[in-house]
PDB file of C-alpha atoms and ligand atoms in Angstrom:
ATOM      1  CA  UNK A   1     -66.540 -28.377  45.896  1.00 97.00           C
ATOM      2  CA  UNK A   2     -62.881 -27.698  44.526  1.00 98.00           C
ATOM      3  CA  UNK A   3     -59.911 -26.112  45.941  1.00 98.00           C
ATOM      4  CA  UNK A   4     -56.820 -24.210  44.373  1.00 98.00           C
ATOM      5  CA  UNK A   5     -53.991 -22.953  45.252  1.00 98.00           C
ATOM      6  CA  UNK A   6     -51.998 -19.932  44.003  1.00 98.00           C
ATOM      7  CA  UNK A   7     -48.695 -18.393  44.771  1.00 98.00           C
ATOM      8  CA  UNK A   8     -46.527 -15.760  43.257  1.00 98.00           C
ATOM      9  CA  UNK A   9     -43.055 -13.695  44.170  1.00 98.00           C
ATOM     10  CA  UNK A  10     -41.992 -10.747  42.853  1.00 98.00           C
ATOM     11  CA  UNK A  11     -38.835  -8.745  42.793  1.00 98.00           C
ATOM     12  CA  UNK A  12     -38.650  -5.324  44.823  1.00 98.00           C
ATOM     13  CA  UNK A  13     -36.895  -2.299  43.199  1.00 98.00           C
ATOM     14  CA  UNK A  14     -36.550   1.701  44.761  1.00 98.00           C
ATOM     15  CA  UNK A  15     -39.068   3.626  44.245  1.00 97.00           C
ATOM     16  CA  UNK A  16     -43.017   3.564  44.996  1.00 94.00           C
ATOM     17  CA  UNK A  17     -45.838   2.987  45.371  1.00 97.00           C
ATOM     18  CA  UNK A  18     -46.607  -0.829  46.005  1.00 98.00           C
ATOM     19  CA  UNK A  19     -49.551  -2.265  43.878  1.00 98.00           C
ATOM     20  CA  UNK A  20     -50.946  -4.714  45.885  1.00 98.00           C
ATOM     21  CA  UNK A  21     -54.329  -6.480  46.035  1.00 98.00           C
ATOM     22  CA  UNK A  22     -55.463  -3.661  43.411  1.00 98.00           C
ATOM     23  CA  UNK A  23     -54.061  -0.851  45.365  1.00 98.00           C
ATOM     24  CA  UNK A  24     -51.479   1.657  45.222  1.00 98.00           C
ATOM     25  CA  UNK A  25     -49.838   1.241  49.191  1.00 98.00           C
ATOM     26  CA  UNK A  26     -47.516   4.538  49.970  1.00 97.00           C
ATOM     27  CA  UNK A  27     -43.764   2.847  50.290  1.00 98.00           C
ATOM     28  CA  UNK A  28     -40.206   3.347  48.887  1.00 98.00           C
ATOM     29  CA  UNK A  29     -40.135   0.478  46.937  1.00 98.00           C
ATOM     30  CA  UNK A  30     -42.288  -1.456  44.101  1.00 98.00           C
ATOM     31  CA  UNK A  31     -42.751  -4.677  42.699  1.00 98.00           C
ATOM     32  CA  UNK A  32     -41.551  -5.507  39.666  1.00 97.00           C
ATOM     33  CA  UNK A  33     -43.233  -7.606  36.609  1.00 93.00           C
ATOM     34  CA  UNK A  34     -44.416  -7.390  33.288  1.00 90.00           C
ATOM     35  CA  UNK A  35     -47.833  -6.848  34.230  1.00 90.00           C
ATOM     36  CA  UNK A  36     -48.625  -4.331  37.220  1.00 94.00           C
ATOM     37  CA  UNK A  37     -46.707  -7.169  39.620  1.00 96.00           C
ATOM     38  CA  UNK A  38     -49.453  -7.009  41.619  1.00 98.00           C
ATOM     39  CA  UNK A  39     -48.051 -10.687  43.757  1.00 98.00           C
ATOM     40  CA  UNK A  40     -51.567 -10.747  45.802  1.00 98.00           C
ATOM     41  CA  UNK A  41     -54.127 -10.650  42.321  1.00 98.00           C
ATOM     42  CA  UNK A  42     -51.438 -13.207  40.982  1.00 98.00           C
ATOM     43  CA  UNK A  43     -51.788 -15.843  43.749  1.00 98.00           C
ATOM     44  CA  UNK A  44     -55.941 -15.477  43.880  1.00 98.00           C
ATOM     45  CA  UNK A  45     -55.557 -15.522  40.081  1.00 98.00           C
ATOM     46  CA  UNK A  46     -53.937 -19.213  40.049  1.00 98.00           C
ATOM     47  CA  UNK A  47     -55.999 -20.290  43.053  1.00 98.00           C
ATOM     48  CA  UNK A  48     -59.556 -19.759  41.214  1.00 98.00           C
ATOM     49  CA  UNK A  49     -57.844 -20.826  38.040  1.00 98.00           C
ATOM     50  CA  UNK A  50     -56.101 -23.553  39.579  1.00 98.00           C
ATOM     51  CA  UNK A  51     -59.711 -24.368  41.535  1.00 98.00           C
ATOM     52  CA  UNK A  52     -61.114 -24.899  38.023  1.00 98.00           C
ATOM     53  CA  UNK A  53     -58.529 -26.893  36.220  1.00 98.00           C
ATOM     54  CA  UNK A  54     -57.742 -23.921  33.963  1.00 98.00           C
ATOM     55  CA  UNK A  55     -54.518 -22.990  32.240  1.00 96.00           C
ATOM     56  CA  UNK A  56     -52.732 -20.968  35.101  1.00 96.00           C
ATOM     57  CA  UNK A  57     -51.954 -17.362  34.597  1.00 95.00           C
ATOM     58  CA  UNK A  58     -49.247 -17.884  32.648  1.00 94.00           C
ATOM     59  CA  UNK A  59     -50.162 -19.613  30.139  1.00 95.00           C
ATOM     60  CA  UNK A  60     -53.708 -17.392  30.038  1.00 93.00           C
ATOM     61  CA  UNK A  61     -51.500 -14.014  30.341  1.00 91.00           C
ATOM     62  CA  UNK A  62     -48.433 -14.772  28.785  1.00 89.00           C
ATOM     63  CA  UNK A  63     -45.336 -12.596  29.179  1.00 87.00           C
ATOM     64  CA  UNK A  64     -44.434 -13.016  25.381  1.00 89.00           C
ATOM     65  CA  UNK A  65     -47.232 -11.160  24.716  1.00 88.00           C
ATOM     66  CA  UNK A  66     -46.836  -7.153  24.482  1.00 88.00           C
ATOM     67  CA  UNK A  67     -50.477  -6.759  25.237  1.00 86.00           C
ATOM     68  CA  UNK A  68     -49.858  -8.040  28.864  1.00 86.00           C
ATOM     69  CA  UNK A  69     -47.054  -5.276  29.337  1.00 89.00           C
ATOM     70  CA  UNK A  70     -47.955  -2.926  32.452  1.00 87.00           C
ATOM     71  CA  UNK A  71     -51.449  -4.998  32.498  1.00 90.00           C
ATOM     72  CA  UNK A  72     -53.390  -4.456  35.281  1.00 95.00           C
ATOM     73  CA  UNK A  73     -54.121  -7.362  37.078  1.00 97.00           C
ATOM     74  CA  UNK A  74     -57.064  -6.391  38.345  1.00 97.00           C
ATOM     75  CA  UNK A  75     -58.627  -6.536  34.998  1.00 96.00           C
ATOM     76  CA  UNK A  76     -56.818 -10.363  34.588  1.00 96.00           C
ATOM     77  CA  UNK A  77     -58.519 -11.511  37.397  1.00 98.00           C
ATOM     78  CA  UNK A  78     -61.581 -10.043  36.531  1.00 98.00           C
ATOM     79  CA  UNK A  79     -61.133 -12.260  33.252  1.00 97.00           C
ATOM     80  CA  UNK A  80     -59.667 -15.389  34.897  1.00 98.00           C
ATOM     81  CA  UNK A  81     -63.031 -15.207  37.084  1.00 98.00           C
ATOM     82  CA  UNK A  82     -65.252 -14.968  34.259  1.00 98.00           C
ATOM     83  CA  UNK A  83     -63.676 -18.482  32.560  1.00 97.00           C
ATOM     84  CA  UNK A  84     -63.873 -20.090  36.297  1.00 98.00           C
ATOM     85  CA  UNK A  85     -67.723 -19.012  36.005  1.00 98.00           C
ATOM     86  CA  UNK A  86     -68.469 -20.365  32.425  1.00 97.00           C
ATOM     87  CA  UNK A  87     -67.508 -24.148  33.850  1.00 97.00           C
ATOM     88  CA  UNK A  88     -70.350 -24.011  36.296  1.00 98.00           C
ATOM     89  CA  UNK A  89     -68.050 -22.826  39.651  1.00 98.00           C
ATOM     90  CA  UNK A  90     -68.491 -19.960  41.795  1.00 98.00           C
ATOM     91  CA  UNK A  91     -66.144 -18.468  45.035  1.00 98.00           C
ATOM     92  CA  UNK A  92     -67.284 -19.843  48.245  1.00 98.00           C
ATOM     93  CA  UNK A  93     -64.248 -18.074  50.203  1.00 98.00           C
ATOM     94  CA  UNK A  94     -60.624 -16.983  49.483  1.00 98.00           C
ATOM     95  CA  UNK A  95     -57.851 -17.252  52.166  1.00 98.00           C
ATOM     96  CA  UNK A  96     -54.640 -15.285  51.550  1.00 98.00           C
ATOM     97  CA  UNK A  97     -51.274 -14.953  53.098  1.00 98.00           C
ATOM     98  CA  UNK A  98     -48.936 -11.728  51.860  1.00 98.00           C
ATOM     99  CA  UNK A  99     -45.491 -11.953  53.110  1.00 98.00           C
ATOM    100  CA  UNK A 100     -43.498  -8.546  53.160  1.00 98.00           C
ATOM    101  CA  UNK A 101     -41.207  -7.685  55.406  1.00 98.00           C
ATOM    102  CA  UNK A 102     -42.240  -3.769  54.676  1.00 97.00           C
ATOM    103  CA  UNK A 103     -44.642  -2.163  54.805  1.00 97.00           C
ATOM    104  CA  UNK A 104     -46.763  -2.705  57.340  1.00 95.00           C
ATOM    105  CA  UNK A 105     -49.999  -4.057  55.585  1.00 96.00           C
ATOM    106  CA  UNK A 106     -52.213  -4.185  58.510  1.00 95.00           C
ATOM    107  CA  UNK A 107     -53.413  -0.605  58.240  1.00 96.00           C
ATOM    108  CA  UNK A 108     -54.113  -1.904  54.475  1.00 97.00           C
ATOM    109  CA  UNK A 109     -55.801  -5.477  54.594  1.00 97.00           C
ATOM    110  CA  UNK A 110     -59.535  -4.005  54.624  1.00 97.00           C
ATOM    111  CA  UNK A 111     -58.903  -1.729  51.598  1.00 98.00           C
ATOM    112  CA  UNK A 112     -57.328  -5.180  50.164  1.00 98.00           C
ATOM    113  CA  UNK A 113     -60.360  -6.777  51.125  1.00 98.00           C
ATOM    114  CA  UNK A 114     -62.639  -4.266  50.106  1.00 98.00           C
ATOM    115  CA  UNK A 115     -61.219  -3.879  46.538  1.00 98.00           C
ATOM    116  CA  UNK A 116     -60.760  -7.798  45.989  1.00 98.00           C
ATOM    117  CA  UNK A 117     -64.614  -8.427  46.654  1.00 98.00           C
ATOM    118  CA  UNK A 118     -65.577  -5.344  44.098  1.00 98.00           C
ATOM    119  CA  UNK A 119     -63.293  -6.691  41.449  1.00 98.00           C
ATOM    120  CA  UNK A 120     -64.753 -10.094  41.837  1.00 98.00           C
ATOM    121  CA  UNK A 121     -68.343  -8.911  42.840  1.00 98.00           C
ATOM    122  CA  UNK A 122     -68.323 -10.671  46.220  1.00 98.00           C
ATOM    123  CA  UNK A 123     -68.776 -10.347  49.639  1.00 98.00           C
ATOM    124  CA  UNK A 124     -65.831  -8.871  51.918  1.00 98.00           C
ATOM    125  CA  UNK A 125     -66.344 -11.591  54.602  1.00 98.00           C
ATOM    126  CA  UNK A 126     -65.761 -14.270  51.648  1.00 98.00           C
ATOM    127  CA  UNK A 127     -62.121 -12.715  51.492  1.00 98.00           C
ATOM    128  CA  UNK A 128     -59.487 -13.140  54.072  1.00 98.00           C
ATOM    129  CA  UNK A 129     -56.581 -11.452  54.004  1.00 98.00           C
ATOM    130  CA  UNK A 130     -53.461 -11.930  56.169  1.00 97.00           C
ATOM    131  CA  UNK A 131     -50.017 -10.703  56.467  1.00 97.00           C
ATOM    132  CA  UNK A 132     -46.689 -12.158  57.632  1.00 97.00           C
ATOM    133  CA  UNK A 133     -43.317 -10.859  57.611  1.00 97.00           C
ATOM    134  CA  UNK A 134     -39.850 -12.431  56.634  1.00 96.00           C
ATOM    135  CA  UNK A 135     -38.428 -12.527  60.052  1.00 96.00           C
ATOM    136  CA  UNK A 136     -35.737 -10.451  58.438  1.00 97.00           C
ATOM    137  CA  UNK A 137     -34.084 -12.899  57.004  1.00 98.00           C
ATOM    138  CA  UNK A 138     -34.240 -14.310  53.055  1.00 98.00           C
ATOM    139  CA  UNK A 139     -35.446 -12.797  50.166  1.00 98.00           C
ATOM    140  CA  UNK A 140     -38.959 -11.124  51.670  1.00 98.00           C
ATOM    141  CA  UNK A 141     -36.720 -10.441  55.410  1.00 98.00           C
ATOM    142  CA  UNK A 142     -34.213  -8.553  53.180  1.00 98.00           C
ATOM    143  CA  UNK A 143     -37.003  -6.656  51.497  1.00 98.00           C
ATOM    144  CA  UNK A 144     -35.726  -8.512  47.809  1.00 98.00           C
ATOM    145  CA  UNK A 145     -38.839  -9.451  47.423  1.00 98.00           C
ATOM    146  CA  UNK A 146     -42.955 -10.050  47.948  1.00 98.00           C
ATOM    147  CA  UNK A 147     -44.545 -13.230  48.098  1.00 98.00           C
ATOM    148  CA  UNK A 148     -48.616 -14.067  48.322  1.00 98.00           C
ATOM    149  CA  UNK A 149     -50.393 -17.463  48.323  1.00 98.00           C
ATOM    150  CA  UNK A 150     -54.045 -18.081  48.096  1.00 98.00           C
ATOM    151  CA  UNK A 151     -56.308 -20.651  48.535  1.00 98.00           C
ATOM    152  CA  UNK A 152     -60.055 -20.893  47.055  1.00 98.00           C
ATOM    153  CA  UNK A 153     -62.465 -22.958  47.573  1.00 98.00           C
ATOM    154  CA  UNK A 154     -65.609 -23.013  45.043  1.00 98.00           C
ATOM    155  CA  UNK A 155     -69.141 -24.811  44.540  1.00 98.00           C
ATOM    156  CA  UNK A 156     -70.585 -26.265  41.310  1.00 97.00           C
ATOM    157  CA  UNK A 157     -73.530 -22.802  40.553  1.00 94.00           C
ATOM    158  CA  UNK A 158     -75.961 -25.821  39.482  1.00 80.00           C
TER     159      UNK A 158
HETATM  160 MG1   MG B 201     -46.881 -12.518  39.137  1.00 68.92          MG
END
């Protein structure tokens, strides 16, 4: 067994929709990045990558690089996964944590959930996704920005 841990923020601008978890949420604002932004495939990203001993997402997506521009992340994970699965790991679960002050992502979290196992051909119940807000205060309170951490745990496939 081996565990990661991801995390990612991401600045807030006007103007919708949020990408998050590899959907489009209706909302006045977005996140911005160089990629899609999407904070949530960022942090599960890192985890599984992390999980593995891999270069981080960074380093594997680099912002230097004009290909990554507008990227979607969905399709980074999706690669990130495949390198995690050519050292011999697989998912066993994934436990996140978004933290926006706005929207509200509860009416969200199973299309999260749902979208997250297709892009990583698992099982919904080996996804949990939660959702916290900033109290109103700080960065994510103030609605200056979205944060997401993830942790995954994986199993040798042999
Ligand atoms: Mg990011």
């Amino acid at each position: 067994m081996r565990i990661g841990l991801g995390e990612d923020t991401h600045r807030l601008t006007d103007g919708g929709p949020l990408r998050l978890g590899g959907i489009d949420i209706p909302h006045d604002k977005h996140a911005v990045g160089h990629s899609d932004a999407d904070v949530l495939l960022h942090a599960v990203t890192d985890a599984l990558l992390g999980a593995a001993g891999l270069p981080d997402i960074g380093q594997l997506f680099p912002n230097t690089d004009e290909a990554n521009r507008d990227r979607d992340s969905a399709e980074m994970l999706q690669l990130a996964h495949r390198n995690v699965n050519q050292v011999g790991l697989q998912i066993v679960n994934l436990d996140c944590v978004v933290a926006a002050q706005q929207p509200k992502l509860a009416p969200h979290k199973e299309d999260i959930r749902q979208r997250i196992a297709d892009i990583l051909a698992i099982a919904t119940d080996q996804i949990n996704v939660k959702a916290k807000t900033g109290e109103g205060v700080g960065p994510v309170g103030e609605q200056q920005a979205i944060e997401a951490r993830c942790v995954a745990l994986l199993e040798n496939t042999s």
